Coordinates of C-alpha atoms in Angstrom, one line a residue:
M986 CA -62.7 27.2 10.7
P987 CA -64.7 24.9 8.0
L988 CA -66.2 27.0 5.0
N989 CA -70.0 26.3 4.7
Q990 CA -69.9 23.6 7.6
P991 CA -69.3 20.6 5.4
Q992 CA -70.4 17.4 6.1
G993 CA -66.9 15.9 5.2
Q994 CA -63.9 15.2 8.0
L995 CA -60.2 16.6 7.7
V996 CA -57.2 14.8 8.8
I997 CA -54.7 17.2 8.7
I998 CA -51.0 15.7 9.6
G999 CA -48.0 17.0 10.8
G1000 CA -45.8 14.8 8.2
A1001 CA -43.5 11.9 9.4
E1002 CA -46.6 9.8 10.2
D1003 CA -45.9 6.5 11.6
T1004 CA -46.3 4.1 8.5
V1005 CA -45.2 1.0 10.0
G1006 CA -46.0 0.2 13.4
D1007 CA -49.2 0.5 15.0
C1008 CA -50.2 3.4 12.0
Q1009 CA -52.4 5.4 14.2
I1010 CA -53.1 8.4 12.5
L1011 CA -53.5 6.4 9.1
R1012 CA -55.7 3.7 10.4
E1013 CA -57.8 6.7 12.2
F1014 CA -58.0 7.9 8.5
V1015 CA -59.2 4.4 7.2
R1016 CA -61.6 3.8 10.5
R1017 CA -63.6 7.4 9.8
S1018 CA -63.5 7.3 5.7
G1019 CA -65.4 3.4 6.2
G1020 CA -62.6 0.9 7.4
T1021 CA -62.3 -2.0 5.1
K1022 CA -65.3 -0.8 2.9
A1023 CA -63.6 2.4 2.3
R1024 CA -62.6 3.5 -1.2
I1025 CA -59.2 5.4 -0.6
I1026 CA -57.8 7.8 -3.7
I1027 CA -54.1 8.7 -3.2
L1028 CA -53.4 12.2 -4.7
T1029 CA -49.9 12.5 -5.0
A1030 CA -49.3 15.7 -6.6
A1031 CA -46.8 16.9 -4.4
S1032 CA -44.6 14.6 -5.0
S1033 CA -41.2 14.2 -7.5
L1034 CA -41.3 10.8 -7.3
P1035 CA -45.4 9.7 -7.4
D1036 CA -45.0 6.5 -8.7
E1037 CA -43.2 5.3 -5.6
V1038 CA -44.6 7.3 -3.2
G1039 CA -48.1 5.8 -4.5
E1040 CA -46.9 2.4 -4.5
E1041 CA -46.0 3.2 -1.0
Y1042 CA -49.4 4.2 0.2
I1043 CA -51.2 1.8 -1.6
E1044 CA -49.4 -1.1 0.0
I1045 CA -49.7 0.7 3.8
F1046 CA -53.5 1.1 3.2
K1047 CA -53.9 -2.3 2.1
R1048 CA -52.4 -3.6 5.0
L1049 CA -54.9 -1.4 7.0
G1050 CA -57.5 -3.7 5.4
V1051 CA -58.9 -1.6 2.4
E1052 CA -59.5 -3.4 -0.7
E1053 CA -60.3 -0.1 -2.9
V1054 CA -57.0 1.8 -3.1
G1055 CA -56.3 4.2 -6.2
V1056 CA -53.8 6.8 -7.0
I1057 CA -54.3 9.7 -9.5
D1058 CA -51.3 11.0 -10.6
T1059 CA -51.6 14.6 -11.8
R1060 CA -48.2 15.3 -13.1
H1061 CA -49.2 16.3 -16.3
A1062 CA -51.0 18.7 -17.9
D1063 CA -54.8 18.6 -17.9
D1064 CA -54.7 15.1 -15.8
A1065 CA -56.6 16.7 -13.2
N1066 CA -59.5 17.6 -15.7
H1067 CA -59.6 14.0 -16.7
P1068 CA -63.0 12.1 -16.6
N1069 CA -61.3 9.0 -14.8
A1070 CA -59.7 11.0 -12.0
V1071 CA -63.1 12.8 -11.8
K1072 CA -64.9 9.8 -11.5
Q1073 CA -62.4 8.2 -9.1
V1074 CA -62.6 10.9 -6.6
A1075 CA -66.3 11.4 -7.0
Q1076 CA -66.7 7.9 -5.6
A1077 CA -64.1 8.0 -3.0
T1078 CA -65.2 8.1 0.9
G1079 CA -61.6 8.8 1.6
I1080 CA -58.9 11.3 -0.3
F1081 CA -55.1 11.3 0.9
F1082 CA -52.8 14.1 -0.3
T1083 CA -49.0 12.7 0.1
G1084 CA -46.3 15.3 1.4
G1085 CA -44.1 16.7 -0.9
D1086 CA -44.2 20.6 -2.5
Q1087 CA -47.6 22.2 -1.9
A1088 CA -46.9 24.1 -4.7
R1089 CA -46.9 21.3 -7.0
I1090 CA -50.3 20.1 -5.7
I1091 CA -51.7 24.1 -6.1
R1092 CA -50.2 24.2 -9.9
S1093 CA -51.8 20.8 -11.0
I1094 CA -55.0 20.8 -9.2
K1095 CA -56.3 24.2 -8.3
G1096 CA -59.1 25.4 -11.2
T1097 CA -59.7 22.4 -12.3
I1098 CA -62.7 20.1 -12.5
L1099 CA -60.7 17.7 -9.7
E1100 CA -60.8 20.6 -7.2
D1101 CA -64.7 21.0 -7.7
V1102 CA -65.0 17.4 -7.0
L1103 CA -63.0 17.1 -4.1
H1104 CA -65.3 20.1 -2.9
K1105 CA -68.2 18.5 -3.4
R1106 CA -66.9 15.0 -1.9
Y1107 CA -65.7 16.9 1.3
A1108 CA -69.0 19.0 1.7
D1109 CA -71.2 15.2 1.2
G1110 CA -69.5 13.7 3.8
A1111 CA -66.1 12.3 2.3
V1112 CA -62.8 12.4 4.7
I1113 CA -59.8 14.3 3.6
A1114 CA -56.2 13.6 4.6
G1115 CA -53.2 15.7 4.1
T1116 CA -49.5 14.8 5.3
S1117 CA -46.9 17.7 5.5
A1118 CA -47.4 19.5 2.1
G1119 CA -50.5 17.8 1.9
A1120 CA -51.6 19.1 5.5
A1121 CA -50.2 22.6 4.0
V1122 CA -52.7 23.1 1.5
M1123 CA -55.5 22.5 3.8
P1124 CA -56.4 26.3 4.1
E1125 CA -57.5 29.3 1.8
Q1126 CA -54.4 30.6 2.4
M1127 CA -51.1 28.5 2.9
I1128 CA -47.4 28.9 3.8
V1129 CA -45.9 28.3 0.0
E1130 CA -42.5 28.3 1.5
G1131 CA -40.1 30.5 4.4
E1132 CA -37.6 30.0 7.2
S1133 CA -37.1 27.7 10.2
D1134 CA -35.6 28.6 13.0
T1135 CA -36.1 32.1 12.4
N1136 CA -37.8 35.2 15.0
P1137 CA -40.8 36.8 13.1
R1138 CA -40.2 38.6 10.0
L1139 CA -42.2 39.7 7.2
D1140 CA -39.6 38.1 4.6
A1141 CA -39.8 34.9 6.6
V1142 CA -42.5 33.2 5.0
E1143 CA -44.2 33.5 1.5
M1144 CA -48.4 33.2 1.5
G1145 CA -50.5 31.9 -1.5
P1146 CA -53.7 30.4 -2.5
G1147 CA -54.4 26.9 -0.8
M1148 CA -56.9 24.4 -1.5
G1149 CA -59.5 26.0 0.5
F1150 CA -61.2 23.3 3.0
L1151 CA -60.8 25.9 5.9
S1152 CA -61.1 29.3 6.4
R1153 CA -59.2 31.9 8.6
V1154 CA -56.8 28.9 9.4
V1155 CA -53.1 28.4 8.2
V1156 CA -51.3 25.3 9.0
D1157 CA -47.6 24.4 9.5
Q1158 CA -46.4 21.1 10.2
H1159 CA -42.9 19.5 11.1
F1160 CA -43.4 21.7 13.6
A1161 CA -41.1 21.5 17.0
Q1162 CA -38.9 19.4 14.8
R1163 CA -38.1 21.9 12.7
G1164 CA -38.6 25.1 14.9
R1165 CA -41.3 26.7 12.9
L1166 CA -42.9 28.9 15.7
G1167 CA -41.3 32.3 14.3
R1168 CA -42.2 31.0 10.8
L1169 CA -46.1 30.6 11.9
L1170 CA -45.9 34.0 13.8
S1171 CA -44.7 35.5 10.6
A1172 CA -47.2 34.2 8.4
I1173 CA -50.4 35.3 10.8
L1174 CA -49.0 38.7 10.7
L1175 CA -49.2 38.8 6.8
E1176 CA -52.6 37.3 7.1
P1177 CA -54.6 39.0 10.0
S1178 CA -57.6 37.4 11.7
V1179 CA -56.3 34.1 11.0
L1180 CA -55.6 31.1 13.5
G1181 CA -52.0 29.5 13.6
L1182 CA -51.8 25.6 13.6
G1183 CA -48.0 24.4 14.2
I1184 CA -48.4 20.4 14.3
D1185 CA -45.8 18.1 14.9
E1186 CA -44.5 15.5 13.2
N1187 CA -46.6 12.2 13.3
T1188 CA -49.0 14.2 15.3
A1189 CA -52.4 15.2 13.4
V1190 CA -55.2 17.3 14.2
I1191 CA -59.2 16.1 12.9
V1192 CA -61.4 18.6 12.3
S1193 CA -65.1 17.9 12.3
G1194 CA -67.5 20.7 12.7
N1195 CA -66.7 23.7 14.2
E1196 CA -63.7 21.4 16.4
F1197 CA -60.7 19.6 16.0
E1198 CA -59.5 16.9 18.1
V1199 CA -55.6 15.9 18.2
I1200 CA -54.2 12.4 17.9
G1201 CA -50.4 11.0 17.6
E1202 CA -47.5 11.6 19.6
G1203 CA -46.5 15.2 19.5
A1204 CA -48.7 18.5 20.2
V1205 CA -50.4 20.9 18.0
T1206 CA -49.5 24.2 18.3
I1207 CA -52.1 27.0 18.7
V1208 CA -51.3 30.6 18.1
D1209 CA -54.2 33.0 18.0
E1210 CA -53.9 36.7 17.6
S1211 CA -57.2 37.6 17.9
E1212 CA -56.7 39.5 20.7
K1213 CA -53.7 41.3 20.0
T1214 CA -52.8 44.8 21.5
Y1215 CA -49.8 46.1 19.1
N1216 CA -47.7 45.0 16.2
N1217 CA -45.4 46.9 14.2
V1218 CA -45.9 45.4 10.5
D1219 CA -46.6 49.1 9.2
H1220 CA -43.6 50.5 10.4
V1221 CA -40.7 47.9 9.8
L1222 CA -38.7 46.9 6.7
K1223 CA -39.3 43.2 5.6
D1224 CA -36.0 41.5 6.9
E1225 CA -36.4 43.4 10.6
P1226 CA -37.7 41.9 13.7
V1227 CA -41.3 42.2 14.2
A1228 CA -42.8 43.5 17.5
V1229 CA -46.2 42.0 18.6
F1230 CA -48.3 42.0 21.9
G1231 CA -51.2 40.0 23.3
I1232 CA -50.9 36.7 21.4
K1233 CA -51.8 33.8 23.2
L1234 CA -50.5 30.3 22.7
H1235 CA -52.1 26.9 23.3
I1236 CA -50.3 23.6 23.6
L1237 CA -52.5 20.6 22.7
P1238 CA -51.6 17.2 23.0
Q1239 CA -53.1 13.8 22.4
G1240 CA -57.3 14.0 23.7
C1241 CA -57.4 17.8 23.4
R1242 CA -60.2 19.4 21.5
Y1243 CA -60.3 23.2 20.1
N1244 CA -63.5 25.1 19.3
F1245 CA -63.4 27.5 16.2
I1246 CA -66.1 29.2 17.4
T1247 CA -65.3 30.2 20.9
H1248 CA -61.5 30.1 20.5
Q1249 CA -61.1 27.7 23.3
P1250 CA -59.3 24.9 23.9
I1251 CA -61.0 21.5 25.8
A1252 CA -59.2 19.6 28.2
P1253 CA -59.8 15.9 27.6
Q1254 CA -62.7 14.2 29.1

């Protein structure tokens, strides 16, 4: 759930969002960031090709009508403490994390002035979006890497610190397309009392206050272990299958919402 009830919103995208057609998800991010008056900053920290990816998203956001679009490249040491980067984020109404490798985001931004400013902007009302790796880093604890198409095992996933815009939640992306249910189950068994969100490609959850809504062409799989009745994680080796009873599973396509406080899905009106 959101930390300390920030005024901002999160747009958490499962990767492979439409960038050439209607661009529903990116268009909604732009709208919530201020429309044509938005000031959008693209963070390419996750990418191994930051110049190319940055230019691609500049073109997309300009095509969607945004006049003020900039890129912050944090590939070099101390880039995330540079006064110019800090100033750009402090003035942004929308901040977009690209895809790539989520560990790169943490290495380059965690513990910097830029991280502090990102949290302040979120608290004050900015919209923060992330796709693929940029989605994975949203919670306090994130999936660093893991196996797809696997049964739940303790060694199927590696966890680590995320950016901390959400608490007691873990996010996985490319969910249905890469068969990641076992990976997400492994993550929530390693991080008890968290809610698992598996977001399909070209699908997003928009977090506002204590709820999120789903948009896009796929679905969001919610794995809720808050009422589990049994697991054997203390009695199996890391490479052995894990038993777990009583987990709740919800599937939410576009128009559905979910309340973090009540742990209840909400059908479309």
